[in-house]
Amino acid sequence: MDKFEVYVNIRQLLEQGFSKTAIANKLGISRPTLYRYLKKSPREMADWIDSTKTRAKKLDPYKDKILSWLREHPALKASQVEDWLKEKYPSLQVSESTIRAFVRSLRKEYGIPKEERMRDYEAVPEMEAGEQIQVDFGETWQETPEKRKVKLHFIAFVLSHSRYKYVEWLDRPFTVQDLINCHENAFAWFEGIPRELVYDQDHLIVVSENGGDLILTKEFEAYRQERKLKLRICRKADPESKGKIENVVGYVKHNYAKYRIFTNIDRWNEDCWKWLHRTGNYKIHGTIKKRPVEVFQQEKKHLRPVTQKISYTNPVSSITRTVRKDNTILYQTNRYSVPLGTYNKQKTVYIAQIDEYLLVYASKNGPLIAKHRLCQEKGKLIRDRQHTRDRSKGIDAFIHT
């Protein structure tokens, strides 16, 4: 409803006997506005409305410049216009909202839509049998019977042709050795190896990108050569290149893990593999319209046979460190934290250095209890926030203590 229409309605409602307060409430205007309108005749009201439409704006002197920017760069944001104005005219004082409104009015007046450059998509032909496996990581927070929250990590594999899946979980972050062992377990599950494996740029696989060439971690590169694997690493932030495994990660999180109670990691993995047989690989897939388990029976004939399983153990040397009373260990003049309570449970731990990381194990072949990025400085305390309380106890017990 424009101003003149409001003005006409005020006059009509007054003639019908409505009070000024009732009219203001009915039309959603303030009483001062109503009194201001009533002071004007119809001609004065029309002239006043016309004057507001042609009122000079603060940015009018810069209109041609802003217009040229918008015509040259249709996707230009108002925030960029603001920055360019301040760069070109340092003395200009104008609010961000004023610039947004002015840019919006220019786009509407001169027909300059904000053109976003969209990526073109097309349907991708289905992969040949035995051609490709896609791999990715995921993590969830699960509740225990004691109502504690624990963070679980998983790796998922999917054959691109049949959509046949494999998933393995850990109750701690993955190491390169865990990654290699999971690959071996997956190849045993699939009864073969495909011609290509597709990954994201995960730090367990890729160390860095050097002029466009991806440098693999030395452990995974050695494994790749031993297994004669052909790898394809996707660009960062490019889920479209591996959409099949992205869907599997979401499927695992929301169909298997959601609302499920965690007791221990072995039971959790066993239940997950049962879920794969029962649901994950059995239900008809929405794209191929077939059960993955049935298509897999034909696809596995096209996989390269697994000759012998390669087993990797933790590369823990015989190097030990004494746990100090403040639950830290000393390594190359720096102090690295271990979980609270470690000092009371054991006085020594085993350590290993892999690339830029320091790994701390409870025993020579025991579980990983801490992982830190190595510090190149001297005399520093490197602390993991997860080590600030004993996480074997619930939060209620910690608060009580």
mmCIF file of C-alpha atoms in Angstrom:
data_model
loop_
_atom_site.group_PDB
_atom_site.id
_atom_site.type_symbol
_atom_site.label_atom_id
_atom_site.label_comp_id
_atom_site.label_asym_id
_atom_site.label_seq_id
_atom_site.Cartn_x
_atom_site.Cartn_y
_atom_site.Cartn_z
ATOM 1 C CA MET A 1 0.000 0.000 0.000
ATOM 2 C CA ASP A 2 1.585 3.296 -1.125
ATOM 3 C CA LYS A 3 1.457 6.582 0.770
ATOM 4 C CA PHE A 4 -1.376 8.136 -1.273
ATOM 5 C CA GLU A 5 -3.514 5.023 -0.840
ATOM 6 C CA VAL A 6 -2.966 5.250 2.915
ATOM 7 C CA TYR A 7 -3.959 8.905 2.785
ATOM 8 C CA VAL A 8 -7.229 8.086 0.942
ATOM 9 C CA ASN A 9 -8.069 5.269 3.399
ATOM 10 C CA ILE A 10 -7.540 7.610 6.358
ATOM 11 C CA ARG A 11 -10.060 10.074 4.907
ATOM 12 C CA GLN A 12 -12.602 7.343 4.159
ATOM 13 C CA LEU A 13 -12.363 5.757 7.610
ATOM 14 C CA LEU A 14 -12.780 9.142 9.292
ATOM 15 C CA GLU A 15 -15.992 9.688 7.304
ATOM 16 C CA GLN A 16 -17.210 6.282 8.487
ATOM 17 C CA GLY A 17 -16.802 7.371 12.122
ATOM 18 C CA PHE A 18 -13.586 5.579 13.130
ATOM 19 C CA SER A 19 -11.400 7.229 15.758
ATOM 20 C CA LYS A 20 -7.895 8.317 14.807
ATOM 21 C CA THR A 21 -6.367 5.699 17.153
ATOM 22 C CA ALA A 22 -8.469 2.932 15.578
ATOM 23 C CA ILE A 23 -7.489 4.093 12.072
ATOM 24 C CA ALA A 24 -3.768 4.111 12.950
ATOM 25 C CA ASN A 25 -4.027 0.577 14.337
ATOM 26 C CA LYS A 26 -6.045 -0.660 11.383
ATOM 27 C CA LEU A 27 -3.635 0.758 8.777
ATOM 28 C CA GLY A 28 -0.467 -0.110 10.740
ATOM 29 C CA ILE A 29 0.853 3.453 10.944
ATOM 30 C CA SER A 30 1.821 5.657 13.878
ATOM 31 C CA ARG A 31 -0.463 8.379 15.142
ATOM 32 C CA PRO A 32 2.103 11.154 14.374
ATOM 33 C CA THR A 33 2.156 9.917 10.753
ATOM 34 C CA LEU A 34 -1.635 9.979 10.641
ATOM 35 C CA TYR A 35 -1.762 13.583 11.951
ATOM 36 C CA ARG A 36 0.932 14.628 9.465
ATOM 37 C CA TYR A 37 -1.104 13.198 6.565
ATOM 38 C CA LEU A 38 -4.305 14.864 7.745
ATOM 39 C CA LYS A 39 -2.673 18.308 7.619
ATOM 40 C CA LYS A 40 -2.229 17.975 3.849
ATOM 41 C CA SER A 41 -4.782 18.463 1.115
ATOM 42 C CA PRO A 42 -4.971 15.866 -1.675
ATOM 43 C CA ARG A 43 -2.881 18.117 -3.970
ATOM 44 C CA GLU A 44 -0.283 18.788 -1.262
ATOM 45 C CA MET A 45 -0.087 15.060 -0.512
ATOM 46 C CA ALA A 46 0.509 14.202 -4.179
ATOM 47 C CA ASP A 47 3.193 16.897 -4.529
ATOM 48 C CA TRP A 48 4.939 15.703 -1.367
ATOM 49 C CA ILE A 49 4.982 12.077 -2.574
ATOM 50 C CA ASP A 50 6.463 13.173 -5.919
ATOM 51 C CA SER A 51 9.179 15.142 -4.133
ATOM 52 C CA THR A 52 10.251 12.085 -2.102
ATOM 53 C CA LYS A 53 10.639 10.057 -5.306
ATOM 54 C CA THR A 54 12.930 12.629 -6.876
ATOM 55 C CA ARG A 55 14.856 13.453 -3.713
ATOM 56 C CA ALA A 56 18.621 13.627 -4.195
ATOM 57 C CA LYS A 57 20.589 10.687 -2.826
ATOM 58 C CA LYS A 58 23.971 10.857 -1.178
ATOM 59 C CA LEU A 59 25.527 8.572 -3.777
ATOM 60 C CA ASP A 60 24.084 10.336 -6.836
ATOM 61 C CA PRO A 61 27.439 12.068 -7.594
ATOM 62 C CA TYR A 62 29.024 8.597 -7.863
ATOM 63 C CA LYS A 63 26.179 7.032 -9.855
ATOM 64 C CA ASP A 64 27.993 6.884 -13.204
ATOM 65 C CA LYS A 65 31.081 5.297 -11.659
ATOM 66 C CA ILE A 66 29.093 2.645 -9.763
ATOM 67 C CA LEU A 67 26.971 1.982 -12.849
ATOM 68 C CA SER A 68 30.083 1.388 -14.947
ATOM 69 C CA TRP A 69 31.379 -1.087 -12.373
ATOM 70 C CA LEU A 70 28.093 -3.000 -12.353
ATOM 71 C CA ARG A 71 27.906 -3.136 -16.137
ATOM 72 C CA GLU A 72 31.455 -4.399 -16.400
ATOM 73 C CA HIS A 73 31.103 -6.856 -13.501
ATOM 74 C CA PRO A 74 27.426 -7.902 -13.152
ATOM 75 C CA ALA A 75 28.209 -10.204 -10.206
ATOM 76 C CA LEU A 76 29.861 -7.396 -8.208
ATOM 77 C CA LYS A 77 28.760 -7.353 -4.567
ATOM 78 C CA ALA A 78 27.645 -4.246 -2.697
ATOM 79 C CA SER A 79 30.422 -4.888 -0.166
ATOM 80 C CA GLN A 80 32.972 -4.676 -2.988
ATOM 81 C CA VAL A 81 31.359 -1.470 -4.258
ATOM 82 C CA GLU A 82 31.753 -0.046 -0.748
ATOM 83 C CA ASP A 83 35.445 -0.960 -0.648
ATOM 84 C CA TRP A 84 36.129 0.446 -4.133
ATOM 85 C CA LEU A 85 34.385 3.712 -3.246
ATOM 86 C CA LYS A 86 36.432 4.082 -0.066
ATOM 87 C CA GLU A 87 39.614 3.308 -2.006
ATOM 88 C CA LYS A 88 38.853 5.854 -4.735
ATOM 89 C CA TYR A 89 37.202 8.492 -2.512
ATOM 90 C CA PRO A 90 38.781 8.268 0.991
ATOM 91 C CA SER A 91 36.788 11.239 2.312
ATOM 92 C CA LEU A 92 33.395 9.675 1.449
ATOM 93 C CA GLN A 93 31.359 8.889 4.577
ATOM 94 C CA VAL A 94 28.446 6.572 3.809
ATOM 95 C CA SER A 95 26.894 3.580 5.565
ATOM 96 C CA GLU A 96 26.945 0.031 4.240
ATOM 97 C CA SER A 97 23.120 -0.137 4.156
ATOM 98 C CA THR A 98 22.968 3.034 2.022
ATOM 99 C CA ILE A 99 25.341 1.506 -0.527
ATOM 100 C CA ARG A 100 23.362 -1.753 -0.607
ATOM 101 C CA ALA A 101 20.097 0.100 -1.219
ATOM 102 C CA PHE A 102 21.666 2.297 -3.904
ATOM 103 C CA VAL A 103 23.200 -0.688 -5.748
ATOM 104 C CA ARG A 104 19.873 -2.523 -5.536
ATOM 105 C CA SER A 105 18.014 0.437 -7.035
ATOM 106 C CA LEU A 106 20.551 0.744 -9.870
ATOM 107 C CA ARG A 107 20.222 -2.924 -10.739
ATOM 108 C CA LYS A 108 16.434 -2.595 -10.847
ATOM 109 C CA GLU A 109 16.408 0.705 -12.804
ATOM 110 C CA TYR A 110 18.950 -0.356 -15.447
ATOM 111 C CA GLY A 111 18.129 -4.067 -15.595
ATOM 112 C CA ILE A 112 21.480 -5.419 -14.343
ATOM 113 C CA PRO A 113 20.780 -8.783 -12.669
ATOM 114 C CA LYS A 114 23.376 -10.194 -10.333
ATOM 115 C CA GLU A 115 24.842 -12.948 -12.473
ATOM 116 C CA GLU A 116 26.454 -15.700 -10.448
ATOM 117 C CA ARG A 117 28.827 -17.886 -12.428
ATOM 118 C CA MET A 118 27.420 -21.349 -11.879
ATOM 119 C CA ARG A 119 29.252 -24.592 -12.490
ATOM 120 C CA ASP A 120 27.728 -26.686 -15.304
ATOM 121 C CA TYR A 121 26.769 -30.240 -14.422
ATOM 122 C CA GLU A 122 25.949 -33.162 -16.651
ATOM 123 C CA ALA A 123 25.049 -36.771 -16.072
ATOM 124 C CA VAL A 124 28.148 -38.953 -15.747
ATOM 125 C CA PRO A 125 28.075 -42.360 -17.461
ATOM 126 C CA GLU A 126 28.122 -45.304 -15.088
ATOM 127 C CA MET A 127 31.563 -46.751 -14.349
ATOM 128 C CA GLU A 128 32.566 -50.072 -15.844
ATOM 129 C CA ALA A 129 32.662 -53.049 -13.504
ATOM 130 C CA GLY A 130 35.896 -53.196 -11.505
ATOM 131 C CA GLU A 131 36.941 -49.721 -12.639
ATOM 132 C CA GLN A 132 36.875 -47.604 -9.481
ATOM 133 C CA ILE A 133 36.555 -47.401 -5.693
ATOM 134 C CA GLN A 134 35.898 -44.071 -3.959
ATOM 135 C CA VAL A 135 37.229 -43.549 -0.411
ATOM 136 C CA ASP A 136 36.488 -40.944 2.251
ATOM 137 C CA PHE A 137 36.501 -40.347 6.009
ATOM 138 C CA GLY A 138 33.751 -39.352 8.413
ATOM 139 C CA GLU A 139 33.170 -38.864 12.122
ATOM 140 C CA THR A 140 30.235 -38.922 14.522
ATOM 141 C CA TRP A 141 29.469 -38.253 18.183
ATOM 142 C CA GLN A 142 27.758 -41.185 19.889
ATOM 143 C CA GLU A 143 26.206 -41.627 23.317
ATOM 144 C CA THR A 144 27.340 -44.380 25.692
ATOM 145 C CA PRO A 145 25.132 -46.265 28.177
ATOM 146 C CA GLU A 146 26.534 -43.874 30.826
ATOM 147 C CA LYS A 147 25.173 -40.896 28.796
ATOM 148 C CA ARG A 148 28.690 -39.764 27.845
ATOM 149 C CA LYS A 149 29.538 -38.513 24.378
ATOM 150 C CA VAL A 150 32.377 -40.172 22.457
ATOM 151 C CA LYS A 151 33.797 -39.184 19.078
ATOM 152 C CA LEU A 152 34.147 -42.003 16.556
ATOM 153 C CA HIS A 153 36.019 -41.948 13.254
ATOM 154 C CA PHE A 154 35.302 -44.099 10.210
ATOM 155 C CA ILE A 155 36.565 -44.752 6.701
ATOM 156 C CA ALA A 156 34.162 -45.749 3.921
ATOM 157 C CA PHE A 157 34.786 -47.448 0.573
ATOM 158 C CA VAL A 158 32.298 -47.848 -2.289
ATOM 159 C CA LEU A 159 32.629 -49.569 -5.660
ATOM 160 C CA SER A 160 31.454 -47.013 -8.214
ATOM 161 C CA HIS A 161 29.759 -49.589 -10.469
ATOM 162 C CA SER A 162 27.806 -51.762 -8.046
ATOM 163 C CA ARG A 163 27.689 -49.293 -5.083
ATOM 164 C CA TYR A 164 28.863 -52.143 -2.849
ATOM 165 C CA LYS A 165 30.220 -50.643 0.407
ATOM 166 C CA TYR A 166 32.699 -51.305 3.188
ATOM 167 C CA VAL A 167 33.044 -49.303 6.427
ATOM 168 C CA GLU A 168 35.498 -49.536 9.325
ATOM 169 C CA TRP A 169 35.477 -47.540 12.576
ATOM 170 C CA LEU A 170 38.039 -46.416 15.175
ATOM 171 C CA ASP A 171 37.514 -44.699 18.526
ATOM 172 C CA ARG A 172 40.563 -42.480 17.845
ATOM 173 C CA PRO A 173 41.913 -40.564 14.845
ATOM 174 C CA PHE A 174 43.309 -42.639 11.982
ATOM 175 C CA THR A 175 47.046 -43.011 11.451
ATOM 176 C CA VAL A 176 48.677 -43.914 8.129
ATOM 177 C CA GLN A 177 49.100 -47.489 9.374
ATOM 178 C CA ASP A 178 45.396 -47.653 10.238
ATOM 179 C CA LEU A 179 44.616 -46.384 6.745
ATOM 180 C CA ILE A 180 46.741 -49.083 5.123
ATOM 181 C CA ASN A 181 45.233 -51.834 7.265
ATOM 182 C CA CYS A 182 41.724 -50.617 6.418
ATOM 183 C CA HIS A 183 42.590 -50.794 2.717
ATOM 184 C CA GLU A 184 43.705 -54.386 3.166
ATOM 185 C CA ASN A 185 40.483 -55.223 5.011
ATOM 186 C CA ALA A 186 38.442 -53.514 2.286
ATOM 187 C CA PHE A 187 40.204 -55.449 -0.500
ATOM 188 C CA ALA A 188 39.481 -58.668 1.396
ATOM 189 C CA TRP A 189 35.813 -57.591 1.735
ATOM 190 C CA PHE A 190 35.589 -56.819 -2.003
ATOM 191 C CA GLU A 191 37.639 -59.938 -2.900
ATOM 192 C CA GLY A 192 39.817 -57.871 -5.201
ATOM 193 C CA ILE A 193 41.327 -54.520 -6.160
ATOM 194 C CA PRO A 194 39.863 -52.088 -8.744
ATOM 195 C CA ARG A 195 41.828 -50.300 -11.452
ATOM 196 C CA GLU A 196 41.547 -46.880 -9.746
ATOM 197 C CA LEU A 197 41.041 -45.464 -6.237
ATOM 198 C CA VAL A 198 39.656 -41.947 -5.731
ATOM 199 C CA TYR A 199 40.469 -39.890 -2.606
ATOM 200 C CA ASP A 200 40.115 -36.452 -1.122
ATOM 201 C CA GLN A 201 43.283 -34.523 -0.224
ATOM 202 C CA ASP A 202 43.533 -36.024 3.263
ATOM 203 C CA HIS A 203 46.699 -35.436 5.298
ATOM 204 C CA LEU A 204 47.170 -39.182 5.805
ATOM 205 C CA ILE A 205 47.519 -39.614 2.050
ATOM 206 C CA VAL A 206 48.824 -36.283 0.743
ATOM 207 C CA VAL A 207 51.641 -34.301 2.367
ATOM 208 C CA SER A 208 51.448 -31.209 0.171
ATOM 209 C CA GLU A 209 50.774 -29.875 -3.284
ATOM 210 C CA ASN A 210 53.890 -28.799 -5.149
ATOM 211 C CA GLY A 211 53.138 -26.798 -8.290
ATOM 212 C CA GLY A 212 50.036 -28.868 -8.897
ATOM 213 C CA ASP A 213 51.804 -32.196 -8.221
ATOM 214 C CA LEU A 214 50.480 -33.973 -5.150
ATOM 215 C CA ILE A 215 53.140 -35.441 -2.856
ATOM 216 C CA LEU A 216 52.012 -38.581 -1.020
ATOM 217 C CA THR A 217 53.074 -39.459 2.491
ATOM 218 C CA LYS A 218 56.082 -41.768 2.314
ATOM 219 C CA GLU A 219 54.260 -44.634 4.080
ATOM 220 C CA PHE A 220 51.269 -44.532 1.758
ATOM 221 C CA GLU A 221 53.470 -44.099 -1.316
ATOM 222 C CA ALA A 222 55.403 -47.233 -0.319
ATOM 223 C CA TYR A 223 52.121 -49.106 0.101
ATOM 224 C CA ARG A 224 50.833 -47.801 -3.248
ATOM 225 C CA GLN A 225 53.911 -49.073 -5.016
ATOM 226 C CA GLU A 226 53.766 -52.454 -3.290
ATOM 227 C CA ARG A 227 50.087 -52.931 -4.197
ATOM 228 C CA LYS A 228 50.517 -51.253 -7.629
ATOM 229 C CA LEU A 229 47.556 -48.964 -6.987
ATOM 230 C CA LYS A 230 46.448 -46.256 -9.395
ATOM 231 C CA LEU A 231 45.286 -43.238 -7.387
ATOM 232 C CA ARG A 232 43.291 -40.155 -8.298
ATOM 233 C CA ILE A 233 43.233 -37.314 -5.758
ATOM 234 C CA CYS A 234 40.308 -34.891 -6.056
ATOM 235 C CA ARG A 235 40.643 -31.146 -5.763
ATOM 236 C CA LYS A 236 39.949 -29.636 -2.360
ATOM 237 C CA ALA A 237 36.327 -28.584 -1.713
ATOM 238 C CA ASP A 238 35.168 -30.504 -4.787
ATOM 239 C CA PRO A 239 32.648 -33.112 -3.582
ATOM 240 C CA GLU A 240 31.146 -33.432 -7.081
ATOM 241 C CA SER A 241 34.215 -35.418 -8.181
ATOM 242 C CA LYS A 242 33.431 -38.150 -5.643
ATOM 243 C CA GLY A 243 29.710 -37.804 -5.076
ATOM 244 C CA LYS A 244 29.137 -41.533 -4.608
ATOM 245 C CA ILE A 245 31.304 -41.751 -1.487
ATOM 246 C CA GLU A 246 29.934 -38.429 -0.166
ATOM 247 C CA ASN A 247 26.481 -40.022 -0.258
ATOM 248 C CA VAL A 248 27.780 -43.142 1.482
ATOM 249 C CA VAL A 249 29.336 -41.093 4.319
ATOM 250 C CA GLY A 250 26.005 -39.344 4.897
ATOM 251 C CA TYR A 251 24.164 -42.683 4.664
ATOM 252 C CA VAL A 252 26.403 -44.243 7.326
ATOM 253 C CA LYS A 253 25.959 -41.265 9.646
ATOM 254 C CA HIS A 254 22.178 -40.989 9.370
ATOM 255 C CA ASN A 255 21.052 -44.565 8.781
ATOM 256 C CA TYR A 256 23.490 -46.619 10.819
ATOM 257 C CA ALA A 257 25.033 -44.379 13.481
ATOM 258 C CA LYS A 258 22.260 -41.922 14.357
ATOM 259 C CA TYR A 259 20.743 -42.587 17.825
ATOM 260 C CA ARG A 260 22.768 -45.825 18.205
ATOM 261 C CA ILE A 261 24.371 -46.445 21.618
ATOM 262 C CA PHE A 262 28.145 -47.064 21.646
ATOM 263 C CA THR A 263 29.585 -49.672 24.019
ATOM 264 C CA ASN A 264 32.967 -50.659 22.538
ATOM 265 C CA ILE A 265 34.656 -50.362 19.159
ATOM 266 C CA ASP A 266 34.719 -54.092 18.354
ATOM 267 C CA ARG A 267 30.986 -54.470 18.901
ATOM 268 C CA TRP A 268 30.394 -51.246 16.967
ATOM 269 C CA ASN A 269 32.282 -52.562 13.919
ATOM 270 C CA GLU A 270 30.522 -55.924 14.043
ATOM 271 C CA ASP A 271 27.113 -54.229 14.156
ATOM 272 C CA CYS A 272 28.120 -51.978 11.256
ATOM 273 C CA TRP A 273 29.133 -54.934 9.078
ATOM 274 C CA LYS A 274 25.815 -56.623 9.889
ATOM 275 C CA TRP A 275 24.074 -53.390 8.883
ATOM 276 C CA LEU A 276 25.950 -53.431 5.560
ATOM 277 C CA HIS A 277 24.706 -56.970 4.847
ATOM 278 C CA ARG A 278 21.182 -56.183 6.060
ATOM 279 C CA THR A 279 20.659 -52.666 4.712
ATOM 280 C CA GLY A 280 23.647 -50.793 3.291
ATOM 281 C CA ASN A 281 24.402 -53.320 0.533
ATOM 282 C CA TYR A 282 20.997 -55.017 0.371
ATOM 283 C CA LYS A 283 18.428 -52.258 -0.173
ATOM 284 C CA ILE A 284 17.717 -51.262 -3.785
ATOM 285 C CA HIS A 285 19.935 -48.308 -4.736
ATOM 286 C CA GLY A 286 18.085 -45.184 -5.880
ATOM 287 C CA THR A 287 20.286 -44.615 -8.951
ATOM 288 C CA ILE A 288 21.042 -48.053 -10.357
ATOM 289 C CA LYS A 289 17.636 -49.459 -9.206
ATOM 290 C CA LYS A 290 19.275 -52.722 -8.159
ATOM 291 C CA ARG A 291 20.583 -54.251 -4.963
ATOM 292 C CA PRO A 292 24.352 -53.537 -4.644
ATOM 293 C CA VAL A 293 24.963 -57.059 -3.326
ATOM 294 C CA GLU A 294 23.492 -58.584 -6.498
ATOM 295 C CA VAL A 295 25.438 -56.327 -8.891
ATOM 296 C CA PHE A 296 28.611 -56.953 -6.865
ATOM 297 C CA GLN A 297 28.433 -60.695 -7.614
ATOM 298 C CA GLN A 298 29.202 -59.851 -11.235
ATOM 299 C CA GLU A 299 31.544 -56.920 -10.565
ATOM 300 C CA LYS A 300 33.959 -58.848 -8.346
ATOM 301 C CA LYS A 301 34.868 -60.998 -11.349
ATOM 302 C CA HIS A 302 36.452 -57.870 -12.891
ATOM 303 C CA LEU A 303 38.592 -56.982 -9.854
ATOM 304 C CA ARG A 304 42.302 -57.723 -9.686
ATOM 305 C CA PRO A 305 42.820 -60.655 -7.298
ATOM 306 C CA VAL A 306 44.388 -60.029 -3.879
ATOM 307 C CA THR A 307 47.439 -62.241 -3.735
ATOM 308 C CA GLN A 308 48.434 -61.914 -0.082
ATOM 309 C CA LYS A 309 47.285 -59.635 2.706
ATOM 310 C CA ILE A 310 49.812 -57.016 3.767
ATOM 311 C CA SER A 311 49.780 -56.445 7.519
ATOM 312 C CA TYR A 312 51.115 -53.208 8.974
ATOM 313 C CA THR A 313 51.735 -52.740 12.677
ATOM 314 C CA ASN A 314 52.364 -49.536 14.541
ATOM 315 C CA PRO A 315 55.885 -48.310 13.727
ATOM 316 C CA VAL A 316 56.759 -47.937 17.392
ATOM 317 C CA SER A 317 60.435 -48.108 18.121
ATOM 318 C CA SER A 318 61.890 -49.101 21.440
ATOM 319 C CA ILE A 319 62.197 -45.427 22.354
ATOM 320 C CA THR A 320 60.359 -44.663 25.570
ATOM 321 C CA ARG A 321 59.673 -41.520 27.520
ATOM 322 C CA THR A 322 58.989 -41.030 31.191
ATOM 323 C CA VAL A 323 55.599 -39.511 31.979
ATOM 324 C CA ARG A 324 56.073 -36.468 34.186
ATOM 325 C CA LYS A 325 53.820 -35.592 37.126
ATOM 326 C CA ASP A 326 52.062 -32.921 35.068
ATOM 327 C CA ASN A 327 51.105 -35.594 32.479
ATOM 328 C CA THR A 328 53.588 -34.486 29.838
ATOM 329 C CA ILE A 329 56.594 -36.087 28.151
ATOM 330 C CA LEU A 330 59.790 -34.370 27.060
ATOM 331 C CA TYR A 331 60.814 -34.616 23.401
ATOM 332 C CA GLN A 332 63.485 -32.478 21.730
ATOM 333 C CA THR A 333 63.365 -29.868 24.547
ATOM 334 C CA ASN A 334 59.578 -29.416 24.257
ATOM 335 C CA ARG A 335 56.858 -30.793 26.523
ATOM 336 C CA TYR A 336 53.941 -32.674 24.912
ATOM 337 C CA SER A 337 50.759 -33.487 26.815
ATOM 338 C CA VAL A 338 49.314 -36.953 27.361
ATOM 339 C CA PRO A 339 45.793 -37.680 28.687
ATOM 340 C CA LEU A 340 45.150 -36.630 32.266
ATOM 341 C CA GLY A 341 45.738 -39.563 34.618
ATOM 342 C CA THR A 342 48.432 -41.214 32.464
ATOM 343 C CA TYR A 343 51.065 -40.557 35.152
ATOM 344 C CA ASN A 344 48.983 -42.444 37.735
ATOM 345 C CA LYS A 345 48.430 -45.425 35.400
ATOM 346 C CA GLN A 346 51.874 -45.852 33.854
ATOM 347 C CA LYS A 347 55.258 -44.207 34.211
ATOM 348 C CA THR A 348 56.560 -44.781 30.670
ATOM 349 C CA VAL A 349 55.140 -44.569 27.149
ATOM 350 C CA TYR A 350 56.425 -45.458 23.677
ATOM 351 C CA ILE A 351 56.870 -42.815 21.007
ATOM 352 C CA ALA A 352 57.335 -42.641 17.238
ATOM 353 C CA GLN A 353 57.907 -39.748 14.858
ATOM 354 C CA ILE A 354 56.131 -39.897 11.491
ATOM 355 C CA ASP A 355 56.748 -36.937 9.220
ATOM 356 C CA GLU A 356 55.794 -33.831 11.219
ATOM 357 C CA TYR A 357 53.852 -35.730 13.907
ATOM 358 C CA LEU A 358 54.812 -37.209 17.278
ATOM 359 C CA LEU A 359 52.802 -40.341 18.164
ATOM 360 C CA VAL A 360 52.566 -41.575 21.751
ATOM 361 C CA TYR A 361 51.518 -45.174 22.505
ATOM 362 C CA ALA A 362 50.550 -46.768 25.815
ATOM 363 C CA SER A 363 52.833 -49.745 25.091
ATOM 364 C CA LYS A 364 54.993 -51.054 22.258
ATOM 365 C CA ASN A 365 52.026 -52.580 20.428
ATOM 366 C CA GLY A 366 49.370 -50.784 22.407
ATOM 367 C CA PRO A 367 46.817 -48.115 21.555
ATOM 368 C CA LEU A 368 47.676 -44.595 20.416
ATOM 369 C CA ILE A 369 47.013 -42.212 23.309
ATOM 370 C CA ALA A 370 48.306 -38.910 21.902
ATOM 371 C CA LYS A 371 49.191 -37.322 18.572
ATOM 372 C CA HIS A 372 50.897 -33.928 18.281
ATOM 373 C CA ARG A 373 52.274 -31.867 15.425
ATOM 374 C CA LEU A 374 55.987 -31.407 16.121
ATOM 375 C CA CYS A 375 57.005 -27.962 17.337
ATOM 376 C CA GLN A 376 60.144 -26.479 15.769
ATOM 377 C CA GLU A 377 60.712 -24.051 18.633
ATOM 378 C CA LYS A 378 62.402 -24.794 21.937
ATOM 379 C CA GLY A 379 61.084 -24.985 25.477
ATOM 380 C CA LYS A 380 57.389 -24.951 24.485
ATOM 381 C CA LEU A 381 54.392 -26.741 26.000
ATOM 382 C CA ILE A 382 52.271 -28.392 23.304
ATOM 383 C CA ARG A 383 48.905 -29.331 24.756
ATOM 384 C CA ASP A 384 45.894 -31.144 23.327
ATOM 385 C CA ARG A 385 42.631 -29.819 24.785
ATOM 386 C CA GLN A 386 41.313 -33.393 24.851
ATOM 387 C CA HIS A 387 43.943 -34.143 27.527
ATOM 388 C CA THR A 388 42.638 -31.645 30.075
ATOM 389 C CA ARG A 389 40.513 -34.208 31.919
ATOM 390 C CA ASP A 390 40.338 -37.981 32.369
ATOM 391 C CA ARG A 391 37.932 -39.013 29.606
ATOM 392 C CA SER A 392 37.592 -42.546 30.882
ATOM 393 C CA LYS A 393 35.186 -41.018 33.403
ATOM 394 C CA GLY A 394 31.933 -39.306 32.625
ATOM 395 C CA ILE A 395 31.517 -35.543 32.753
ATOM 396 C CA ASP A 396 29.354 -35.881 35.888
ATOM 397 C CA ALA A 397 32.179 -37.663 37.737
ATOM 398 C CA PHE A 398 34.635 -34.989 36.568
ATOM 399 C CA ILE A 399 32.386 -32.176 37.820
ATOM 400 C CA HIS A 400 31.901 -33.987 41.143
ATOM 401 C CA THR A 401 35.685 -34.333 41.571
#
